[in-house]
PDB file of C-alpha atoms and ligand atoms in Angstrom:
ATOM      1  CA  MET O 210     110.420 126.141 151.399  1.00  0.00           C
ATOM      2  CA  PRO O 211     113.727 124.345 151.033  1.00  0.00           C
ATOM      3  CA  VAL O 212     116.101 124.631 153.653  1.00  0.00           C
ATOM      4  CA  PRO O 213     119.030 127.079 152.071  1.00  0.00           C
ATOM      5  CA  THR O 214     121.929 125.064 153.638  1.00  0.00           C
ATOM      6  CA  SER O 215     121.247 121.675 152.194  1.00  0.00           C
ATOM      7  CA  ARG O 216     121.393 120.276 148.965  1.00  0.00           C
ATOM      8  CA  PRO O 217     118.792 118.335 146.807  1.00  0.00           C
ATOM      9  CA  VAL O 218     119.011 114.592 147.589  1.00  0.00           C
ATOM     10  CA  ALA O 219     119.072 112.684 144.749  1.00  0.00           C
ATOM     11  CA  PHE O 220     117.174 109.643 143.884  1.00  0.00           C
ATOM     12  CA  VAL O 221     119.271 108.064 141.607  1.00  0.00           C
ATOM     13  CA  GLY O 222     118.196 104.964 139.288  1.00  0.00           C
ATOM     14  CA  ALA O 223     121.463 102.411 139.383  1.00  0.00           C
ATOM     15  CA  GLY O 224     120.099 100.177 136.617  1.00  0.00           C
ATOM     16  CA  PRO O 225     119.789  96.688 136.303  1.00  0.00           C
ATOM     17  CA  GLY O 226     122.620  95.677 138.048  1.00  0.00           C
ATOM     18  CA  SER O 227     126.340  96.128 135.962  1.00  0.00           C
ATOM     19  CA  ALA O 228     128.072  99.250 136.301  1.00  0.00           C
ATOM     20  CA  ASP O 229     128.223  99.965 132.542  1.00  0.00           C
ATOM     21  CA  LEU O 230     124.510 100.759 132.412  1.00  0.00           C
ATOM     22  CA  LEU O 231     124.748 103.371 134.972  1.00  0.00           C
ATOM     23  CA  THR O 232     123.787 106.968 133.218  1.00  0.00           C
ATOM     24  CA  LEU O 233     126.856 109.324 133.280  1.00  0.00           C
ATOM     25  CA  ARG O 234     124.438 111.567 135.794  1.00  0.00           C
ATOM     26  CA  ALA O 235     124.386 108.637 138.053  1.00  0.00           C
ATOM     27  CA  LEU O 236     127.970 107.985 137.726  1.00  0.00           C
ATOM     28  CA  ARG O 237     128.760 111.853 138.567  1.00  0.00           C
ATOM     29  CA  LEU O 238     126.508 112.011 141.476  1.00  0.00           C
ATOM     30  CA  VAL O 239     127.290 108.902 143.112  1.00  0.00           C
ATOM     31  CA  ALA O 240     131.198 109.866 142.914  1.00  0.00           C
ATOM     32  CA  ALA O 241     130.197 113.178 144.327  1.00  0.00           C
ATOM     33  CA  ALA O 242     128.532 111.725 147.175  1.00  0.00           C
ATOM     34  CA  ASP O 243     129.009 111.797 150.954  1.00  0.00           C
ATOM     35  CA  VAL O 244     126.348 109.401 151.728  1.00  0.00           C
ATOM     36  CA  VAL O 245     125.248 106.670 149.477  1.00  0.00           C
ATOM     37  CA  ILE O 246     121.855 105.371 150.769  1.00  0.00           C
ATOM     38  CA  HIS O 247     121.712 102.034 148.427  1.00  0.00           C
ATOM     39  CA  ASP O 248     118.878  99.540 148.496  1.00  0.00           C
ATOM     40  CA  ARG O 249     119.750  95.603 148.447  1.00  0.00           C
ATOM     41  CA  LEU O 250     119.566  95.458 144.647  1.00  0.00           C
ATOM     42  CA  VAL O 251     122.525  97.837 144.073  1.00  0.00           C
ATOM     43  CA  GLY O 252     125.975  95.382 144.040  1.00  0.00           C
ATOM     44  CA  PRO O 253     129.639  95.974 144.868  1.00  0.00           C
ATOM     45  CA  GLU O 254     130.833  96.911 141.324  1.00  0.00           C
ATOM     46  CA  ILE O 255     128.663  99.924 141.420  1.00  0.00           C
ATOM     47  CA  LEU O 256     129.231 100.870 145.351  1.00  0.00           C
ATOM     48  CA  ALA O 257     133.150 101.002 144.577  1.00  0.00           C
ATOM     49  CA  LEU O 258     132.270 104.011 142.357  1.00  0.00           C
ATOM     50  CA  ALA O 259     131.443 106.193 144.916  1.00  0.00           C
ATOM     51  CA  ARG O 260     135.006 108.228 146.439  1.00  0.00           C
ATOM     52  CA  PRO O 261     136.759 106.574 149.267  1.00  0.00           C
ATOM     53  CA  GLY O 262     135.616 108.128 152.366  1.00  0.00           C
ATOM     54  CA  ALA O 263     132.261 108.701 151.297  1.00  0.00           C
ATOM     55  CA  GLN O 264     129.531 106.962 153.936  1.00  0.00           C
ATOM     56  CA  LEU O 265     127.576 103.563 152.052  1.00  0.00           C
ATOM     57  CA  VAL O 266     124.544 102.940 154.018  1.00  0.00           C
ATOM     58  CA  ALA O 267     122.497  99.449 153.477  1.00  0.00           C
ATOM     59  CA  ALA O 268     118.892 100.552 153.739  1.00  0.00           C
ATOM     60  CA  GLY O 269     116.290  98.469 151.675  1.00  0.00           C
ATOM     61  CA  LYS O 270     113.710  95.554 151.048  1.00  0.00           C
ATOM     62  CA  LYS O 271     114.190  92.007 150.066  1.00  0.00           C
ATOM     63  CA  GLY O 272     110.650  90.195 148.690  1.00  0.00           C
ATOM     64  CA  PHE O 273     109.456  88.816 151.850  1.00  0.00           C
ATOM     65  CA  GLY O 274     112.692  88.699 153.522  1.00  0.00           C
ATOM     66  CA  PRO O 275     114.415  91.075 156.446  1.00  0.00           C
ATOM     67  CA  ALA O 276     113.879  95.266 155.737  1.00  0.00           C
ATOM     68  CA  THR O 277     114.909  98.482 157.152  1.00  0.00           C
ATOM     69  CA  PRO O 278     111.414 100.163 158.307  1.00  0.00           C
ATOM     70  CA  GLN O 279     110.515 102.432 155.739  1.00  0.00           C
ATOM     71  CA  GLU O 280     110.352 105.372 158.729  1.00  0.00           C
ATOM     72  CA  ALA O 281     114.285 104.195 159.344  1.00  0.00           C
ATOM     73  CA  ILE O 282     115.064 105.100 155.849  1.00  0.00           C
ATOM     74  CA  ASN O 283     113.335 108.371 155.623  1.00  0.00           C
ATOM     75  CA  ALA O 284     115.151 109.130 159.077  1.00  0.00           C
ATOM     76  CA  LEU O 285     118.454 108.647 157.473  1.00  0.00           C
ATOM     77  CA  LEU O 286     117.776 110.617 154.161  1.00  0.00           C
ATOM     78  CA  THR O 287     116.326 113.511 156.079  1.00  0.00           C
ATOM     79  CA  GLY O 288     118.834 113.418 158.820  1.00  0.00           C
ATOM     80  CA  HIS O 289     122.139 113.388 156.213  1.00  0.00           C
ATOM     81  CA  ALA O 290     120.775 115.849 154.027  1.00  0.00           C
ATOM     82  CA  LEU O 291     119.879 118.498 156.917  1.00  0.00           C
ATOM     83  CA  SER O 292     123.545 118.069 158.231  1.00  0.00           C
ATOM     84  CA  GLY O 293     124.676 119.676 154.370  1.00  0.00           C
ATOM     85  CA  ALA O 294     125.845 116.024 153.296  1.00  0.00           C
ATOM     86  CA  ARG O 295     125.304 115.428 149.273  1.00  0.00           C
ATOM     87  CA  VAL O 296     122.866 112.621 149.942  1.00  0.00           C
ATOM     88  CA  VAL O 297     122.420 110.047 146.958  1.00  0.00           C
ATOM     89  CA  ARG O 298     119.715 107.696 147.673  1.00  0.00           C
ATOM     90  CA  LEU O 299     120.800 105.160 145.193  1.00  0.00           C
ATOM     91  CA  LYS O 300     118.049 102.688 143.957  1.00  0.00           C
ATOM     92  CA  GLY O 301     117.855  99.268 141.548  1.00  0.00           C
ATOM     93  CA  GLY O 302     116.422 100.053 138.314  1.00  0.00           C
ATOM     94  CA  ASP O 303     114.215 103.176 137.709  1.00  0.00           C
ATOM     95  CA  PRO O 304     113.385 104.751 141.062  1.00  0.00           C
ATOM     96  CA  VAL O 305     110.140 105.631 139.809  1.00  0.00           C
ATOM     97  CA  VAL O 306     109.182 102.272 139.131  1.00  0.00           C
ATOM     98  CA  PHE O 307     108.375 100.464 142.065  1.00  0.00           C
ATOM     99  CA  GLY O 308     110.747 102.271 144.185  1.00  0.00           C
ATOM    100  CA  ARG O 309     108.536 103.371 146.978  1.00  0.00           C
ATOM    101  CA  LEU O 310     109.681 107.147 145.945  1.00  0.00           C
ATOM    102  CA  ASP O 311     106.864 108.724 147.018  1.00  0.00           C
ATOM    103  CA  GLU O 312     107.337 107.940 150.620  1.00  0.00           C
ATOM    104  CA  GLU O 313     110.456 109.107 150.566  1.00  0.00           C
ATOM    105  CA  ILE O 314     109.542 111.993 148.601  1.00  0.00           C
ATOM    106  CA  ALA O 315     106.927 112.819 151.057  1.00  0.00           C
ATOM    107  CA  ALA O 316     109.713 112.691 154.478  1.00  0.00           C
ATOM    108  CA  LEU O 317     111.728 115.150 152.527  1.00  0.00           C
ATOM    109  CA  GLU O 318     108.999 117.579 151.771  1.00  0.00           C
ATOM    110  CA  ALA O 319     107.955 117.372 155.029  1.00  0.00           C
ATOM    111  CA  ALA O 320     111.027 118.597 156.302  1.00  0.00           C
ATOM    112  CA  GLY O 321     111.543 121.211 153.847  1.00  0.00           C
ATOM    113  CA  LEU O 322     114.022 119.525 151.605  1.00  0.00           C
ATOM    114  CA  ALA O 323     114.430 119.756 147.849  1.00  0.00           C
ATOM    115  CA  PHE O 324     115.367 116.651 145.722  1.00  0.00           C
ATOM    116  CA  GLU O 325     115.686 115.053 142.198  1.00  0.00           C
ATOM    117  CA  ILE O 326     115.051 112.287 140.433  1.00  0.00           C
ATOM    118  CA  VAL O 327     117.955 110.636 138.260  1.00  0.00           C
ATOM    119  CA  PRO O 328     115.940 108.054 135.901  1.00  0.00           C
ATOM    120  CA  GLY O 329     117.728 104.612 135.404  1.00  0.00           C
ATOM    121  CA  ILE O 330     117.133 101.515 133.238  1.00  0.00           C
ATOM    122  CA  THR O 331     114.426  99.325 134.679  1.00  0.00           C
ATOM    123  CA  ALA O 332     114.282  95.603 134.934  1.00  0.00           C
ATOM    124  CA  ALA O 333     111.955  95.120 132.417  1.00  0.00           C
ATOM    125  CA  SER O 334     114.073  97.045 129.855  1.00  0.00           C
ATOM    126  CA  ALA O 335     116.952  94.864 130.532  1.00  0.00           C
ATOM    127  CA  ALA O 336     114.883  91.786 130.790  1.00  0.00           C
ATOM    128  CA  ALA O 337     113.621  92.545 126.956  1.00  0.00           C
ATOM    129  CA  ALA O 338     117.065  93.049 125.837  1.00  0.00           C
ATOM    130  CA  ALA O 339     118.009  90.018 127.214  1.00  0.00           C
ATOM    131  CA  ILE O 340     115.890  88.028 125.175  1.00  0.00           C
ATOM    132  CA  GLY O 341     115.943  89.894 122.001  1.00  0.00           C
ATOM    133  CA  GLN O 342     112.354  91.450 122.320  1.00  0.00           C
ATOM    134  CA  SER O 343     110.857  94.718 121.862  1.00  0.00           C
ATOM    135  CA  LEU O 344     108.336  95.762 124.749  1.00  0.00           C
ATOM    136  CA  THR O 345     105.898  97.230 122.489  1.00  0.00           C
ATOM    137  CA  ARG O 346     105.161  95.958 118.791  1.00  0.00           C
ATOM    138  CA  ARG O 347     102.935  96.802 116.096  1.00  0.00           C
ATOM    139  CA  GLY O 348      99.944  94.440 115.582  1.00  0.00           C
ATOM    140  CA  ARG O 349     100.539  92.330 118.861  1.00  0.00           C
ATOM    141  CA  ASN O 350     100.716  94.672 121.881  1.00  0.00           C
ATOM    142  CA  SER O 351      99.863  98.518 121.813  1.00  0.00           C
ATOM    143  CA  GLY O 352     100.710  98.659 125.415  1.00  0.00           C
ATOM    144  CA  ILE O 353     102.560  97.199 128.130  1.00  0.00           C
ATOM    145  CA  ARG O 354     101.679  96.620 131.836  1.00  0.00           C
ATOM    146  CA  LEU O 355     104.409  96.640 134.722  1.00  0.00           C
ATOM    147  CA  LEU O 356     103.029  95.087 137.446  1.00  0.00           C
ATOM    148  CA  THR O 357     104.147  93.671 140.627  1.00  0.00           C
ATOM    149  CA  GLY O 358     103.626  90.004 141.837  1.00  0.00           C
ATOM    150  CA  HIS O 359     102.620  90.993 145.198  1.00  0.00           C
ATOM    151  CA  ASP O 360     102.135  94.219 147.292  1.00  0.00           C
ATOM    152  CA  MET O 361     101.603  95.195 151.063  1.00  0.00           C
ATOM    153  CA  GLN O 362      98.175  93.082 151.197  1.00  0.00           C
ATOM    154  CA  GLY O 363     100.075  89.772 149.867  1.00  0.00           C
ATOM    155  CA  PHE O 364     100.009  88.564 146.423  1.00  0.00           C
ATOM    156  CA  ALA O 365      98.534  91.849 143.997  1.00  0.00           C
ATOM    157  CA  ASP O 366      95.252  91.907 142.724  1.00  0.00           C
ATOM    158  CA  HIS O 367      94.966  93.057 138.927  1.00  0.00           C
ATOM    159  CA  ASP O 368      92.328  93.166 135.957  1.00  0.00           C
ATOM    160  CA  TRP O 369      92.880  89.660 135.182  1.00  0.00           C
ATOM    161  CA  ARG O 370      90.473  89.405 132.427  1.00  0.00           C
ATOM    162  CA  ALA O 371      92.454  92.235 130.640  1.00  0.00           C
ATOM    163  CA  LEU O 372      95.771  90.551 130.879  1.00  0.00           C
ATOM    164  CA  ALA O 373      93.919  86.876 130.171  1.00  0.00           C
ATOM    165  CA  ARG O 374      93.464  88.242 126.207  1.00  0.00           C
ATOM    166  CA  PRO O 375      95.355  87.118 123.921  1.00  0.00           C
ATOM    167  CA  GLY O 376      98.659  89.406 122.896  1.00  0.00           C
ATOM    168  CA  GLU O 377      98.872  90.947 125.959  1.00  0.00           C
ATOM    169  CA  VAL O 378     102.142  91.684 127.517  1.00  0.00           C
ATOM    170  CA  ALA O 379     102.799  92.201 130.949  1.00  0.00           C
ATOM    171  CA  ALA O 380     106.000  92.806 133.312  1.00  0.00           C
ATOM    172  CA  ILE O 381     106.099  91.237 136.441  1.00  0.00           C
ATOM    173  CA  TYR O 382     107.789  92.754 139.298  1.00  0.00           C
ATOM    174  CA  MET O 383     109.186  90.571 142.038  1.00  0.00           C
ATOM    175  CA  GLY O 384     106.756  87.601 140.338  1.00  0.00           C
ATOM    176  CA  LYS O 385     108.673  84.789 141.480  1.00  0.00           C
ATOM    177  CA  ARG O 386     106.418  83.645 144.505  1.00  0.00           C
ATOM    178  CA  ALA O 387     103.315  84.766 143.015  1.00  0.00           C
ATOM    179  CA  ALA O 388     103.814  82.422 140.210  1.00  0.00           C
ATOM    180  CA  ARG O 389     101.349  79.722 140.908  1.00  0.00           C
ATOM    181  CA  PHE O 390      98.975  82.894 142.249  1.00  0.00           C
ATOM    182  CA  LEU O 391      99.179  84.225 138.765  1.00  0.00           C
ATOM    183  CA  GLN O 392      98.973  81.298 136.849  1.00  0.00           C
ATOM    184  CA  GLY O 393      95.611  80.409 138.758  1.00  0.00           C
ATOM    185  CA  ARG O 394      94.149  83.699 138.170  1.00  0.00           C
ATOM    186  CA  LEU O 395      94.901  83.983 134.537  1.00  0.00           C
ATOM    187  CA  LEU O 396      93.571  80.583 133.622  1.00  0.00           C
ATOM    188  CA  MET O 397      90.465  81.275 136.139  1.00  0.00           C
ATOM    189  CA  HIS O 398      89.740  84.283 133.636  1.00  0.00           C
ATOM    190  CA  GLY O 399      90.342  82.574 130.089  1.00  0.00           C
ATOM    191  CA  ALA O 400      94.104  82.779 129.574  1.00  0.00           C
ATOM    192  CA  ASP O 401      95.309  79.999 126.948  1.00  0.00           C
ATOM    193  CA  ARG O 402      97.326  77.545 128.465  1.00  0.00           C
ATOM    194  CA  ALA O 403     100.152  77.903 125.916  1.00  0.00           C
ATOM    195  CA  THR O 404     100.847  81.632 126.428  1.00  0.00           C
ATOM    196  CA  PRO O 405     104.706  82.294 126.346  1.00  0.00           C
ATOM    197  CA  VAL O 406     106.157  83.264 129.794  1.00  0.00           C
ATOM    198  CA  THR O 407     109.308  84.463 130.220  1.00  0.00           C
ATOM    199  CA  VAL O 408     111.512  84.696 133.142  1.00  0.00           C
ATOM    200  CA  VAL O 409     114.620  86.613 133.196  1.00  0.00           C
ATOM    201  CA  GLU O 410     116.918  86.328 136.421  1.00  0.00           C
ATOM    202  CA  ASN O 411     119.793  88.945 136.899  1.00  0.00           C
ATOM    203  CA  ALA O 412     119.048  90.576 133.483  1.00  0.00           C
ATOM    204  CA  ALA O 413     122.030  92.790 131.756  1.00  0.00           C
ATOM    205  CA  CYS O 414     124.653  90.845 134.471  1.00  0.00           C
ATOM    206  CA  PRO O 415     126.786  88.718 133.939  1.00  0.00           C
ATOM    207  CA  ASP O 416     125.075  85.521 135.898  1.00  0.00           C
ATOM    208  CA  GLU O 417     121.926  86.655 133.472  1.00  0.00           C
ATOM    209  CA  ARG O 418     119.469  83.268 132.752  1.00  0.00           C
ATOM    210  CA  VAL O 419     116.208  82.897 130.950  1.00  0.00           C
ATOM    211  CA  ILE O 420     113.604  80.548 131.522  1.00  0.00           C
ATOM    212  CA  ALA O 421     111.310  80.188 128.546  1.00  0.00           C
ATOM    213  CA  THR O 422     108.412  78.339 129.422  1.00  0.00           C
ATOM    214  CA  THR O 423     104.370  78.951 128.954  1.00  0.00           C
ATOM    215  CA  LEU O 424     101.530  79.593 131.892  1.00  0.00           C
ATOM    216  CA  ASP O 425     100.590  76.017 131.822  1.00  0.00           C
ATOM    217  CA  ARG O 426     104.464  75.025 133.114  1.00  0.00           C
ATOM    218  CA  LEU O 427     105.329  78.060 134.742  1.00  0.00           C
ATOM    219  CA  PRO O 428     105.345  76.891 138.505  1.00  0.00           C
ATOM    220  CA  ALA O 429     107.020  73.906 137.716  1.00  0.00           C
ATOM    221  CA  ASP O 430     109.740  75.494 135.564  1.00  0.00           C
ATOM    222  CA  LEU O 431     110.420  78.176 137.783  1.00  0.00           C
ATOM    223  CA  GLY O 432     110.846  75.525 140.658  1.00  0.00           C
ATOM    224  CA  ALA O 433     113.231  73.716 139.010  1.00  0.00           C
ATOM    225  CA  ALA O 434     115.178  76.650 137.917  1.00  0.00           C
ATOM    226  CA  ALA O 435     115.878  77.592 141.929  1.00  0.00           C
ATOM    227  CA  LEU O 436     116.353  81.055 141.256  1.00  0.00           C
ATOM    228  CA  THR O 437     118.205  83.184 143.647  1.00  0.00           C
ATOM    229  CA  GLY O 438     118.388  86.488 142.016  1.00  0.00           C
ATOM    230  CA  PRO O 439     116.047  89.046 140.724  1.00  0.00           C
ATOM    231  CA  ALA O 440     113.759  88.037 138.360  1.00  0.00           C
ATOM    232  CA  LEU O 441     111.676  89.676 135.882  1.00  0.00           C
ATOM    233  CA  THR O 442     108.786  87.658 134.573  1.00  0.00           C
ATOM    234  CA  PHE O 443     107.395  88.303 131.166  1.00  0.00           C
ATOM    235  CA  LEU O 444     103.470  87.563 130.165  1.00  0.00           C
ATOM    236  CA  GLY O 445     102.909  86.881 126.534  1.00  0.00           C
ATOM    237  CA  LEU O 446     106.672  87.215 125.384  1.00  0.00           C
ATOM    238  CA  ALA O 447     109.165  84.471 124.171  1.00  0.00           C
ATOM    239  CA  PRO O 448     112.681  85.283 123.455  1.00  0.00           C
ATOM    240  CA  ARG O 449     113.561  85.737 119.717  1.00  0.00           C
ATOM    241  CA  ALA O 450     115.394  82.702 119.436  1.00  0.00           C
ATOM    242  CA  ALA O 451     118.058  83.640 116.832  1.00  0.00           C
ATOM    243  CA  ARG O 452     118.935  87.198 118.951  1.00  0.00           C
ATOM    244  CA  ALA O 453     118.871  84.553 122.188  1.00  0.00           C
ATOM    245  CA  HIS O 454     121.187  82.493 120.665  1.00  0.00           C
ATOM    246  CA  ALA O 455     123.353  85.411 119.556  1.00  0.00           C
ATOM    247  CA  ALA O 456     123.196  86.678 122.988  1.00  0.00           C
ATOM    248  CA  THR O 457     124.712  83.446 124.385  1.00  0.00           C
ATOM    249  CA  MET O 458     127.172  83.389 121.688  1.00  0.00           C
ATOM    250  CA  THR O 459     128.571  87.051 122.646  1.00  0.00           C
ATOM    251  CA  ARG O 460     128.887  85.967 126.215  1.00  0.00           C
ATOM    252  CA  GLU O 461     130.780  82.858 125.527  1.00  0.00           C
ATOM    253  CA  LEU O 462     132.791  84.624 123.281  1.00  0.00           C
ATOM    254  CA  ALA O 463     133.597  87.575 125.890  1.00  0.00           C
TER     255      ALA O 463
HETATM  256  N1  LIG E 769     113.229 100.257 140.464  1.00  0.00           N
HETATM  257  C1  LIG E 769     113.425  98.738 140.332  1.00  0.00           C
HETATM  258  C2  LIG E 769     112.320  97.639 140.903  1.00  0.00           C
HETATM  259  C3  LIG E 769     112.414  97.196 142.210  1.00  0.00           C
HETATM  260  S1  LIG E 769     111.219  96.120 142.692  1.00  0.00           S
HETATM  261  C4  LIG E 769     113.679  98.511 138.343  1.00  0.00           C
HETATM  262  O1  LIG E 769     113.021  99.824 137.903  1.00  0.00           O
HETATM  263  O2  LIG E 769     114.084  97.866 137.675  1.00  0.00           O
HETATM  264  C5  LIG E 769     112.461  94.762 142.638  1.00  0.00           C
HETATM  265  C6  LIG E 769     112.203  93.976 141.496  1.00  0.00           C
HETATM  266  O3  LIG E 769     112.682  94.388 140.313  1.00  0.00           O
HETATM  267  C7  LIG E 769     112.752  92.318 141.362  1.00  0.00           C
HETATM  268  O4  LIG E 769     111.997  91.558 142.469  1.00  0.00           O
HETATM  269  C8  LIG E 769     112.863  91.973 140.211  1.00  0.00           C
HETATM  270  O5  LIG E 769     111.280  91.511 139.790  1.00  0.00           O
HETATM  271  C9  LIG E 769     112.886  93.461 139.647  1.00  0.00           C
HETATM  272  N2  LIG E 769     114.484  93.238 139.270  1.00  0.00           N
HETATM  273  C10 LIG E 769     115.523  94.214 139.529  1.00  0.00           C
HETATM  274  N3  LIG E 769     116.539  93.912 138.853  1.00  0.00           N
HETATM  275  C11 LIG E 769     116.387  93.225 138.090  1.00  0.00           C
HETATM  276  C12 LIG E 769     117.553  92.524 137.464  1.00  0.00           C
HETATM  277  N4  LIG E 769     119.059  92.682 137.166  1.00  0.00           N
HETATM  278  N5  LIG E 769     117.139  90.987 136.760  1.00  0.00           N
HETATM  279  C13 LIG E 769     115.620  90.981 136.627  1.00  0.00           C
HETATM  280  N6  LIG E 769     114.902  91.699 137.507  1.00  0.00           N
HETATM  281  C14 LIG E 769     115.272  92.752 138.205  1.00  0.00           C
END
């Protein structure tokens, strides 16, 4: 039973980084919040949309780096919600994609608190737009997998045989450090060395970068690129040349 005095905690998708890719609902909730608990992917441009006086709390994880323990995040959420504050839990991209949403929902449910989820633009969508490609195409791939490069056990295991098939498309989140591992597993399961692989760093942000490579050259090209921002790796997708060019031109003209 929800506690009658508390408002639902809103899990809000912040999208890939640019404030103009927030939904109107996200904007409305962030602007009205008393407390915004955000992860590290949410930048200052979006946090500036909170009202003056709102409490901004950074709580999140960064790859293999420093992390706020999940229990601490759960305690923050339930504590503020029980005090009657309007709480927004702001997550990069879409909260339903690799957002550790279930653990936080479980904590709210255990405290008898209600919640709502506001979807956002996930990194795979932003990265596909950046390279002028569709995530699915008739005759090429009738489905796409969203994968993580690593999980709690280390580099994540997947159905490598299926992924190695020609025409497969996968969007790999948190894949930078797993590049050599992914390459090894896929080649071991028969993938073509020439399979296109595209890495999009800071998709849909002003500092977006696209690295178009192949499975064969992935670790070397990724190493040379020395990426520092979040990056989405597409297996089986190459940038559409003309569109990528047009996008570069648009940015240069802007
Ligand atoms: N919920 C998020 C994903 C969180 S996992 C979403 O829906 O997008 C974090 C990973 O998302 C990063 O390691 C990176 O792989 C990817 N990511 C998030 N924002 C990105 C961006 N702007 N450009 C490229 N990849 C991004």
